[in-house]
Coordinates of C-alpha atoms and ligand atoms in Angstrom, one line a residue:
M27 CA -4.5 171.0 90.0
K28 CA -1.6 170.3 92.0
V29 CA -1.5 168.5 95.5
S30 CA 1.2 169.1 98.3
K31 CA 2.5 169.3 101.7
G32 CA 3.7 172.4 103.4
E33 CA 6.9 171.1 102.7
L34 CA 7.2 171.6 99.1
I35 CA 5.6 175.4 99.6
R36 CA 8.6 175.8 101.8
E37 CA 10.9 174.7 99.0
I38 CA 9.4 176.5 96.0
D39 CA 9.3 179.7 98.4
K40 CA 12.9 179.4 98.9
Y41 CA 13.9 178.8 95.4
S42 CA 12.0 181.7 94.1
I43 CA 13.4 183.8 96.5
E44 CA 17.2 182.6 96.7
K45 CA 17.6 181.4 93.0
L46 CA 15.3 183.7 91.0
G47 CA 15.7 186.6 93.2
I48 CA 11.8 187.5 93.9
P49 CA 11.7 189.3 97.1
S50 CA 9.5 187.4 99.6
I51 CA 7.4 190.2 100.3
I52 CA 6.2 190.2 96.7
L53 CA 5.2 186.8 97.2
M54 CA 3.5 188.0 100.3
E55 CA 1.7 190.8 98.3
N56 CA 0.7 188.5 95.8
A57 CA -0.9 186.1 98.5
A58 CA -2.8 189.2 100.0
L59 CA -4.2 190.3 96.7
G60 CA -5.0 186.4 96.0
V61 CA -7.0 187.0 99.2
V62 CA -8.9 190.0 98.3
K63 CA -10.4 188.9 95.5
H64 CA -12.7 186.5 97.5
L65 CA -13.6 189.0 100.0
M66 CA -17.1 190.0 98.5
L67 CA -15.8 193.9 98.3
N68 CA -18.9 194.7 96.5
E69 CA -21.3 193.2 99.1
K70 CA -19.6 193.6 102.5
E71 CA -18.7 196.8 104.6
Y72 CA -16.9 195.7 107.9
Y73 CA -14.2 193.5 108.3
V74 CA -12.4 192.2 111.3
V75 CA -8.7 190.8 110.5
I76 CA -7.2 188.6 113.0
C77 CA -3.4 187.8 112.7
G78 CA -0.6 185.8 114.0
R79 CA 3.1 186.8 113.9
G80 CA 4.2 184.6 111.3
N81 CA 4.1 185.2 107.4
N82 CA 0.2 184.1 107.6
G83 CA -0.2 186.9 109.9
G84 CA 2.0 189.1 107.5
D85 CA -0.5 187.9 104.7
A86 CA -3.2 189.0 106.8
L87 CA -1.9 192.4 107.5
A88 CA -1.1 193.2 103.7
V89 CA -5.0 192.1 103.1
T90 CA -5.8 194.7 105.8
R91 CA -4.1 197.5 103.7
H92 CA -6.0 196.7 100.7
L93 CA -9.1 196.6 102.4
I94 CA -8.9 199.8 103.9
A95 CA -7.8 201.2 100.1
A96 CA -11.1 199.6 99.1
G97 CA -12.7 202.2 101.7
K98 CA -13.8 199.3 103.9
K99 CA -14.3 199.6 107.7
V100 CA -11.5 197.0 109.5
S101 CA -10.7 196.2 112.8
V102 CA -7.2 194.6 113.3
F103 CA -6.0 192.0 116.1
S104 CA -2.5 191.0 116.3
I105 CA -2.4 188.0 118.7
G106 CA 0.2 186.5 120.8
L107 CA 3.8 187.8 122.1
N108 CA 5.9 186.0 119.8
P109 CA 8.5 187.7 117.8
M110 CA 6.9 188.9 114.3
S111 CA 8.4 187.3 110.9
K112 CA 10.7 189.8 108.8
D113 CA 7.7 190.3 106.3
C114 CA 4.9 190.1 108.7
G115 CA 6.9 193.1 110.6
V116 CA 7.0 195.1 107.1
N117 CA 3.2 194.7 106.9
H118 CA 2.9 195.8 110.5
D119 CA 5.0 198.7 110.2
I120 CA 3.2 200.0 106.9
L121 CA 0.0 199.8 108.8
C122 CA 1.4 201.6 111.6
N123 CA 2.8 204.2 109.4
M124 CA -0.5 204.9 107.8
G125 CA -2.3 205.3 111.4
V126 CA -3.9 202.1 111.3
K127 CA -4.8 201.1 115.3
I128 CA -3.6 197.2 115.4
T129 CA -5.0 195.9 119.1
N130 CA -3.0 193.4 120.7
I131 CA -4.7 190.1 121.6
S132 CA -2.8 188.9 124.8
N133 CA -5.4 188.4 127.4
V134 CA -9.2 187.5 128.0
E135 CA -10.4 190.9 128.3
D136 CA -8.8 191.4 125.0
I137 CA -10.8 188.4 123.6
E138 CA -14.0 190.0 124.8
F139 CA -13.3 193.0 122.8
L140 CA -12.3 190.8 119.6
R141 CA -16.2 189.2 120.5
D142 CA -17.6 192.8 120.1
S143 CA -16.0 193.8 117.0
I144 CA -16.8 190.3 115.3
I145 CA -20.3 190.6 116.4
R146 CA -20.5 193.9 114.4
S147 CA -18.6 192.9 111.7
D148 CA -19.9 190.7 108.2
V149 CA -16.5 189.1 107.7
V150 CA -13.5 188.0 109.5
V151 CA -10.4 187.2 107.9
D152 CA -8.4 184.3 109.5
G153 CA -4.4 184.9 109.2
I154 CA -3.7 183.2 112.8
F155 CA -1.5 180.6 111.3
G156 CA -0.8 178.9 108.1
I157 CA 1.3 176.0 107.2
G158 CA 4.0 176.8 110.0
L159 CA 1.6 175.7 112.9
K160 CA 3.4 173.6 115.1
R161 CA 2.1 172.6 118.4
E162 CA -1.4 172.6 120.2
V163 CA -3.1 175.7 120.2
R164 CA -3.7 176.8 123.4
G165 CA -4.2 179.8 125.5
V166 CA -5.3 183.3 123.8
Y167 CA -4.9 181.4 120.4
D168 CA -7.5 178.8 121.8
L169 CA -10.1 181.3 123.1
A170 CA -9.9 183.5 120.1
I171 CA -10.6 180.5 117.7
T172 CA -13.5 179.3 119.7
V173 CA -14.9 183.4 119.8
I174 CA -14.5 183.6 115.9
N175 CA -16.3 180.2 115.6
E176 CA -19.1 181.3 117.9
T177 CA -19.7 184.7 116.5
S178 CA -18.6 185.3 112.8
K179 CA -21.2 185.3 110.3
K180 CA -18.4 184.5 107.5
T181 CA -15.0 183.7 107.9
I182 CA -12.4 183.5 105.4
S183 CA -9.3 181.4 106.4
I184 CA -5.8 182.4 104.5
D185 CA -3.8 179.6 103.2
V186 CA -5.3 176.7 105.8
P187 CA -7.8 177.4 108.4
S188 CA -5.7 178.2 111.7
G189 CA -5.2 175.2 113.9
F190 CA -5.5 172.9 111.1
S191 CA -2.5 170.7 109.8
G192 CA -2.3 171.5 106.0
D193 CA 0.0 168.0 106.0
T194 CA -1.9 165.5 107.9
G195 CA -5.5 167.0 108.1
E196 CA -5.2 166.8 112.1
V197 CA -6.6 169.5 114.2
F198 CA -4.0 170.8 116.6
G199 CA -6.5 171.2 119.8
N200 CA -9.1 173.7 118.3
C201 CA -9.4 175.1 114.4
I202 CA -11.0 177.7 112.8
K203 CA -14.1 176.5 110.8
A204 CA -14.2 178.6 107.5
S205 CA -16.7 179.2 105.1
K206 CA -13.8 179.4 102.7
T207 CA -10.0 179.0 102.6
I208 CA -8.0 180.2 100.1
T209 CA -4.7 178.6 99.8
F210 CA -1.7 179.3 97.7
E211 CA -0.1 177.5 94.7
T212 CA -1.2 173.9 95.5
Y213 CA -4.4 172.3 96.9
K214 CA -2.9 171.1 100.6
R215 CA -3.1 167.2 101.4
G216 CA -4.8 167.4 104.8
F217 CA -7.8 169.1 103.0
L218 CA -8.1 165.4 101.4
N219 CA -8.4 164.2 104.7
Y220 CA -12.2 163.2 105.9
G221 CA -14.0 165.8 108.0
S222 CA -11.7 168.4 106.4
H223 CA -14.5 170.3 104.9
E224 CA -15.9 171.3 108.3
Y225 CA -12.9 173.4 108.8
T226 CA -11.8 174.7 105.3
G227 CA -15.3 175.1 103.7
E228 CA -14.8 175.8 100.3
V229 CA -11.3 175.5 99.1
V230 CA -10.2 178.0 96.4
I231 CA -6.2 178.2 95.1
E232 CA -4.7 181.1 94.3
K233 CA -1.3 181.5 92.3
I234 CA 1.1 184.1 93.8
G235 CA 3.9 184.3 91.4
I236 CA 5.9 181.2 91.5
P237 CA 6.5 180.0 88.0
D238 CA 5.1 176.6 87.0
F239 CA 8.7 175.3 86.4
V240 CA 9.7 175.7 89.9
V241 CA 6.5 173.8 91.5
D242 CA 7.1 171.0 88.8
K243 CA 10.8 170.9 90.2
Y244 CA 10.0 169.9 93.8
H245 CA 6.2 168.3 93.1
N246 CA 5.9 164.8 94.2
K247 CA 3.3 164.5 91.2
E248 CA -0.1 164.5 93.3
F249 CA -3.0 166.0 91.6
F250 CA -6.4 166.7 92.1
L251 CA -8.4 165.6 89.1
E252 CA -10.1 168.3 87.0
R253 CA -13.0 168.3 84.7
K254 CA -10.8 169.8 81.7
F255 CA -7.9 167.3 82.4
I256 CA -10.6 164.4 81.9
Q257 CA -12.4 166.0 78.9
K258 CA -8.7 166.2 76.9
K259 CA -8.6 162.3 77.7
T260 CA -12.0 161.2 76.9
K261 CA -12.2 160.7 72.9
E262 CA -15.4 161.0 70.8
R263 CA -16.2 157.6 69.3
A264 CA -14.8 157.5 65.2
L265 CA -17.4 158.0 62.3
Y266 CA -16.2 154.9 60.5
S267 CA -15.6 152.6 63.7
H268 CA -17.3 149.3 64.3
K269 CA -17.6 147.1 67.3
G270 CA -14.0 145.8 67.1
N271 CA -12.3 148.7 67.6
Y272 CA -14.1 149.2 71.0
G273 CA -12.8 146.0 72.6
H274 CA -13.9 143.0 74.3
V275 CA -14.6 142.9 78.3
M276 CA -14.7 139.5 80.2
V277 CA -16.7 139.8 83.4
I278 CA -16.0 136.7 85.5
A279 CA -18.7 137.9 88.6
G280 CA -21.9 136.6 90.4
S281 CA -22.3 133.2 92.1
E282 CA -25.5 131.6 93.4
G283 CA -27.6 134.2 95.4
M284 CA -25.3 136.9 94.2
T285 CA -26.5 137.6 90.7
G286 CA -27.0 141.2 91.1
A287 CA -23.7 142.2 91.1
S288 CA -22.8 140.4 87.8
T289 CA -25.5 142.1 86.1
I290 CA -24.5 145.6 87.5
A291 CA -20.9 145.0 86.3
T292 CA -21.7 143.8 83.0
K293 CA -24.4 146.5 81.9
A294 CA -22.0 149.2 83.3
A295 CA -19.4 148.0 81.1
V296 CA -22.0 147.5 78.0
K297 CA -23.4 151.0 78.7
S298 CA -19.9 152.8 79.2
G299 CA -18.9 151.8 75.4
A300 CA -17.0 148.1 75.2
G301 CA -17.6 146.7 71.6
L302 CA -18.4 142.9 73.2
T303 CA -18.6 142.2 77.0
T304 CA -19.0 138.5 78.0
L305 CA -20.1 137.4 81.4
I306 CA -18.6 134.3 82.8
S307 CA -20.6 132.9 86.0
C308 CA -23.2 130.5 87.2
E309 CA -26.7 129.4 85.5
D310 CA -28.6 131.8 88.0
A311 CA -26.3 135.0 87.2
L312 CA -26.2 134.1 83.5
Q313 CA -30.2 134.0 83.5
A314 CA -30.0 137.2 85.0
V315 CA -28.0 138.6 82.2
R316 CA -30.1 136.9 79.4
N317 CA -33.2 138.7 80.9
F318 CA -31.6 142.4 81.7
V319 CA -28.5 142.9 79.3
P320 CA -29.4 141.2 76.2
E321 CA -26.0 143.1 74.5
A322 CA -23.7 141.2 76.4
M323 CA -22.6 137.7 75.7
W324 CA -22.1 134.7 78.3
K325 CA -20.8 131.6 79.1
K326 CA -21.0 129.0 82.0
N327 CA -17.8 128.8 84.1
D328 CA -17.6 124.9 83.9
D329 CA -14.2 123.9 85.3
S330 CA -13.2 127.3 84.2
Q331 CA -13.5 126.4 80.8
G332 CA -15.4 129.8 80.0
I333 CA -12.4 131.9 81.2
E334 CA -9.9 129.4 79.6
T335 CA -11.4 129.9 76.1
L336 CA -11.7 133.7 76.1
M337 CA -8.6 134.7 78.1
G338 CA -6.4 135.5 75.1
K339 CA -9.0 136.8 72.9
V340 CA -10.5 139.8 75.6
N341 CA -8.8 143.2 76.3
S342 CA -9.8 143.3 79.7
I343 CA -11.2 141.4 82.4
A344 CA -13.2 142.6 85.6
I345 CA -13.1 140.1 88.3
G346 CA -14.5 140.1 91.7
P347 CA -18.3 141.2 92.1
G348 CA -20.5 139.0 93.8
L349 CA -18.1 135.9 93.4
G350 CA -18.2 134.9 96.8
K351 CA -14.9 134.1 99.1
S352 CA -14.0 130.9 97.9
N353 CA -11.0 128.7 96.8
E354 CA -12.5 128.9 93.3
T355 CA -12.4 132.6 93.1
L356 CA -8.7 132.5 94.4
N357 CA -7.9 129.9 91.7
N358 CA -9.6 132.1 89.1
V359 CA -7.8 135.2 90.3
K360 CA -4.4 133.1 90.0
R361 CA -5.5 131.7 86.6
V362 CA -6.1 135.9 85.1
L363 CA -3.1 136.9 86.7
K364 CA -0.7 134.5 85.2
N365 CA -2.1 134.3 81.8
T366 CA -3.7 137.7 80.6
D367 CA -2.0 140.0 79.1
G368 CA -4.6 142.4 79.0
T369 CA -5.7 144.7 81.8
I370 CA -7.6 143.1 84.7
V371 CA -9.3 145.1 87.3
I372 CA -9.5 143.2 90.5
D373 CA -12.5 144.0 92.6
A374 CA -14.6 143.0 95.9
D375 CA -14.5 139.0 96.4
A376 CA -11.4 138.7 94.1
I377 CA -9.5 141.3 96.4
N378 CA -10.7 139.3 99.6
V379 CA -9.3 136.4 98.4
L380 CA -6.0 138.0 98.3
E381 CA -5.8 138.8 102.0
G382 CA -2.0 137.1 102.9
K383 CA -1.5 136.2 99.3
T384 CA -0.9 139.8 97.8
N385 CA 2.4 138.4 96.6
L386 CA 0.5 136.8 93.6
L387 CA -0.2 140.1 92.0
K388 CA 3.5 140.7 91.6
E389 CA 3.2 137.5 89.0
A390 CA 0.4 139.3 86.8
K391 CA 1.6 139.0 83.1
G392 CA -0.6 142.1 82.3
N393 CA -1.6 145.3 84.1
V394 CA -3.5 145.1 87.3
I395 CA -6.2 147.8 89.1
I396 CA -7.4 146.9 92.5
T397 CA -9.9 148.7 93.5
P398 CA -10.7 148.2 97.2
H399 CA -12.9 150.1 99.5
P400 CA -11.3 151.0 102.6
G401 CA -12.6 147.9 104.4
E402 CA -11.1 145.9 101.5
M403 CA -7.9 147.9 101.7
A404 CA -7.7 147.3 105.3
R405 CA -8.3 143.5 104.9
L406 CA -5.4 143.4 102.1
T407 CA -2.8 145.4 104.2
G408 CA -3.3 144.0 107.6
M409 CA -4.0 147.5 109.0
E410 CA -7.1 149.2 110.5
I411 CA -9.4 150.8 108.3
K412 CA -8.7 154.0 110.8
K413 CA -5.3 153.8 109.7
I414 CA -5.9 153.5 106.2
Q415 CA -8.6 156.7 106.3
S416 CA -5.9 158.7 108.1
D417 CA -3.3 158.5 105.4
R418 CA -5.1 157.4 102.2
I419 CA -2.9 158.8 99.6
E420 CA 0.4 157.4 101.1
I421 CA -1.1 153.9 101.7
A422 CA -2.7 153.6 98.1
K423 CA 0.9 155.0 96.7
E424 CA 3.0 152.4 98.7
F425 CA 1.0 149.4 97.9
A426 CA 0.9 150.6 94.0
R427 CA 4.6 150.8 94.3
E428 CA 5.5 147.4 96.2
Y429 CA 2.8 145.6 94.2
G430 CA 3.2 147.1 90.8
V431 CA -0.4 147.8 90.3
I432 CA -2.5 150.8 90.0
V433 CA -4.7 151.3 93.5
V434 CA -7.9 152.9 92.8
L435 CA -8.8 153.4 96.7
K436 CA -12.7 154.2 96.9
G437 CA -14.4 156.5 99.2
Y438 CA -14.7 160.0 99.7
N439 CA -11.9 161.8 97.1
T440 CA -10.9 158.6 95.7
I441 CA -7.6 158.2 95.2
I442 CA -6.1 156.8 91.7
T443 CA -2.2 156.1 91.9
N444 CA 0.4 153.7 90.4
G445 CA 2.9 155.0 92.9
E446 CA 4.6 157.7 91.0
V447 CA 1.5 159.9 90.1
S448 CA -1.8 160.1 92.1
Y449 CA -4.8 161.8 91.5
I450 CA -7.7 162.5 93.7
N451 CA -11.2 162.4 92.6
P452 CA -13.4 165.4 93.8
T453 CA -16.8 164.1 92.1
G454 CA -19.2 161.5 93.8
N455 CA -21.5 162.1 96.9
G456 CA -23.2 160.7 99.8
A457 CA -26.4 159.5 97.8
M458 CA -24.2 157.1 96.1
A459 CA -23.3 155.4 99.4
N460 CA -25.1 151.8 98.5
G461 CA -24.8 148.3 97.3
G462 CA -23.8 147.8 93.7
M463 CA -22.0 151.2 93.2
G464 CA -18.5 149.7 93.7
D465 CA -19.6 146.6 90.9
C466 CA -20.9 149.4 88.6
L467 CA -17.5 151.3 88.8
T468 CA -15.3 148.1 88.2
G469 CA -17.5 147.6 84.9
I470 CA -16.9 151.6 83.8
I471 CA -13.0 150.8 84.1
A472 CA -12.9 147.5 82.3
S473 CA -14.8 149.0 79.6
L474 CA -12.7 151.8 79.0
C475 CA -9.8 149.8 79.3
A476 CA -11.3 147.5 76.7
Q477 CA -11.7 150.4 74.6
G478 CA -8.0 151.5 74.5
Y479 CA -7.7 154.1 77.3
S480 CA -4.5 153.4 79.3
P481 CA -5.1 151.4 82.8
M482 CA -4.4 155.3 84.3
D483 CA -6.5 156.9 82.1
A484 CA -9.3 154.5 82.2
S485 CA -9.2 154.5 86.0
C486 CA -9.3 158.5 86.1
I487 CA -11.8 158.5 83.8
G488 CA -13.7 156.1 85.1
V489 CA -13.7 157.2 88.7
Y490 CA -14.4 160.8 87.6
A491 CA -17.1 160.0 85.5
H492 CA -19.0 157.7 87.5
G493 CA -18.8 160.4 90.8
E494 CA -20.2 163.4 88.1
C495 CA -23.0 160.7 87.0
G496 CA -23.9 160.4 90.5
D497 CA -24.0 164.1 90.9
K498 CA -26.1 164.9 88.6
V499 CA -28.5 162.2 89.4
S500 CA -28.4 163.2 93.1
E501 CA -29.9 166.7 92.1
H502 CA -33.0 165.6 92.1
K503 CA -32.9 162.2 94.0
F504 CA -32.3 161.3 97.6
V505 CA -30.5 158.1 96.7
V506 CA -28.5 157.2 93.7
T507 CA -28.3 153.6 92.7
A508 CA -26.3 151.7 90.5
T509 CA -29.3 151.3 88.3
D510 CA -29.3 155.3 88.3
I511 CA -25.7 155.1 87.3
I512 CA -26.1 152.4 84.6
D513 CA -28.9 154.6 83.0
N514 CA -27.1 157.8 82.8
I515 CA -23.2 157.0 82.7
S516 CA -23.3 157.0 78.6
K517 CA -24.7 160.7 78.8
T518 CA -21.9 161.4 81.4
I519 CA -19.2 160.1 79.1
K520 CA -20.5 161.7 76.2
E521 CA -20.7 164.9 77.7
L522 CA -17.1 164.6 78.9
T523 CA -16.0 164.0 75.3
Ligands
LIG22 N1 4.8 180.5 99.3 C1 4.2 180.8 100.0 O1 3.2 179.9 99.9 C2 3.8 181.7 100.9 C3 3.4 181.9 102.0 N2 3.1 182.8 102.6 C4 2.2 182.4 103.8 O2 3.3 182.1 105.1 C5 2.4 181.3 105.7 C6 3.7 180.2 106.2 O3 4.1 181.4 107.3 P1 5.3 180.7 108.6 O4 5.9 182.3 109.1 O5 6.0 179.5 108.2 O6 4.0 180.1 109.6 P2 2.7 180.7 110.1 O7 2.4 182.3 109.8 O8 1.6 179.6 109.8 O9 3.0 180.5 111.8 C7 4.1 180.8 112.2 C8 3.7 181.4 113.8 O10 3.3 180.7 114.8 C9 3.8 180.5 115.6 N3 3.1 179.0 116.0 C10 3.4 178.0 115.6 N4 2.5 177.1 116.4 C11 2.0 177.8 117.1 C12 1.1 177.3 118.2 N5 0.7 176.0 118.4 N6 0.7 178.2 119.5 C13 1.5 179.3 119.1 N7 1.9 179.9 118.4 C14 2.4 178.9 117.3 C15 5.1 180.4 115.3 O11 6.4 180.4 116.5 C16 5.4 181.7 114.4 O12 5.6 182.7 115.2 C17 1.7 180.6 105.0 O13 0.8 179.8 105.1 C18 1.2 181.5 104.1 O14 0.0 181.9 104.4 C19 3.7 184.0 102.3 O15 3.2 184.9 102.6 C20 3.8 184.2 100.9 C21 4.4 183.0 100.5
K23 K1 -5.0 180.8 108.6

């Protein structure tokens, strides 16, 4: 599923109209038909449609015509005094020719009339503003949005909830809180922001007749991860295979007092299918692994001998969980970056020690995946967490491009990007927000890398499967722990093949 800003929509719209000769009113009609599909025509009877004066309002007026054709009761309101866009005017005139009454909302008394209609209605269709919203919502617009939010039983927004920036996820003063948003052609970038769900409700994408090649021509390669995409990439294990076919992961993790992280990362690597997994750690952590992950091998990290002896032999390395922020950790990060040509997954303290030393990433011999949560990303970039969260995808992309790494920026809608192509993950939930979850993801991704998946595919499959596993477990559990994921990840990956 493609993700974009409004700019792309304007470009593909322009190309379709000017170069392909598709009249804009056809695109509007297709948009309206896409919305009508979601208006529950077999359940609901009375609709209030509220239209702005731009093309979003035009879509809403075309929707009104279809609702009337379906025999529904409809009250139509046109808000504001701006001149109407051309296609909005066309649909307005058609309704007038049909004898449909359109009530203008330009003052406070009109708002009370709107309130009465909404109270009696089953559904409100919001076509006030789409991607053309430019400035703070004020006056009657502000009042109308408040009344809709206070009184509507169910609000369906056309393209974006009015008041919401499809580009940045900002609210321009006031905003519709929809139960569902029917958006066109692409998932809007702003919907990825924290808190956007409160305004968009469920988001559905409808095509409006623009050929895919036109979208691809302008699209900046940002995608929402879909199950079928992951399923296509996830391979079944071959009948005649042996452990040598599934690679060897070296996990460098754990320190005195922080042995849990290493056990989790190691066990996650084993359970997600690596042929061999070796933990390099201190004595305490090795003891824990001997007890809890008998399938794994282990080596003590004496003067880094453990790392040195295995470095050229493994296919991937997971480094960081529970290592502690020490010089030794930094030296080990340097060591693996400079000497391994396999894929390195850098997490937790291995990220923290790179604060102010990110240039080391540029010296990496192999592929690097870093898996920061927003706090770690903030330390790495010197930005505030709030800034990271306000522009997650762009910041992750820029970092990936600058340092030539894959960034897995964790959190709600985890971003996976190499700077050129970016994926946004929809799986996972709040029940998974507890210690050890990241260590577990690191083990899974490193394991998939060792099995021969490309670093980008391993990151996408790992993140998606980790979240889906958490979603399944959370159906009957209040909290999902890393151990729950480890117990179920093998089943989840199997279901994805
Ligand atoms: N290819 C497509 O996806 C298609 C999209 N369609 C729909 O068109 C809108 C975008 O239409 P546009 O005319 O560019 O903008 P809007 O309707 O969102 O709003 C413009 C309208 O509102 C005024 N305005 C802007 N900000 C404010 C404000 N804060 N206060 C008051 N007034 C404001 C502005 O002056 C204009 O009058 C897209 O979202 C889709 O729904 C097409 O129908 C099909 C093709
Ligand atoms: K809208």
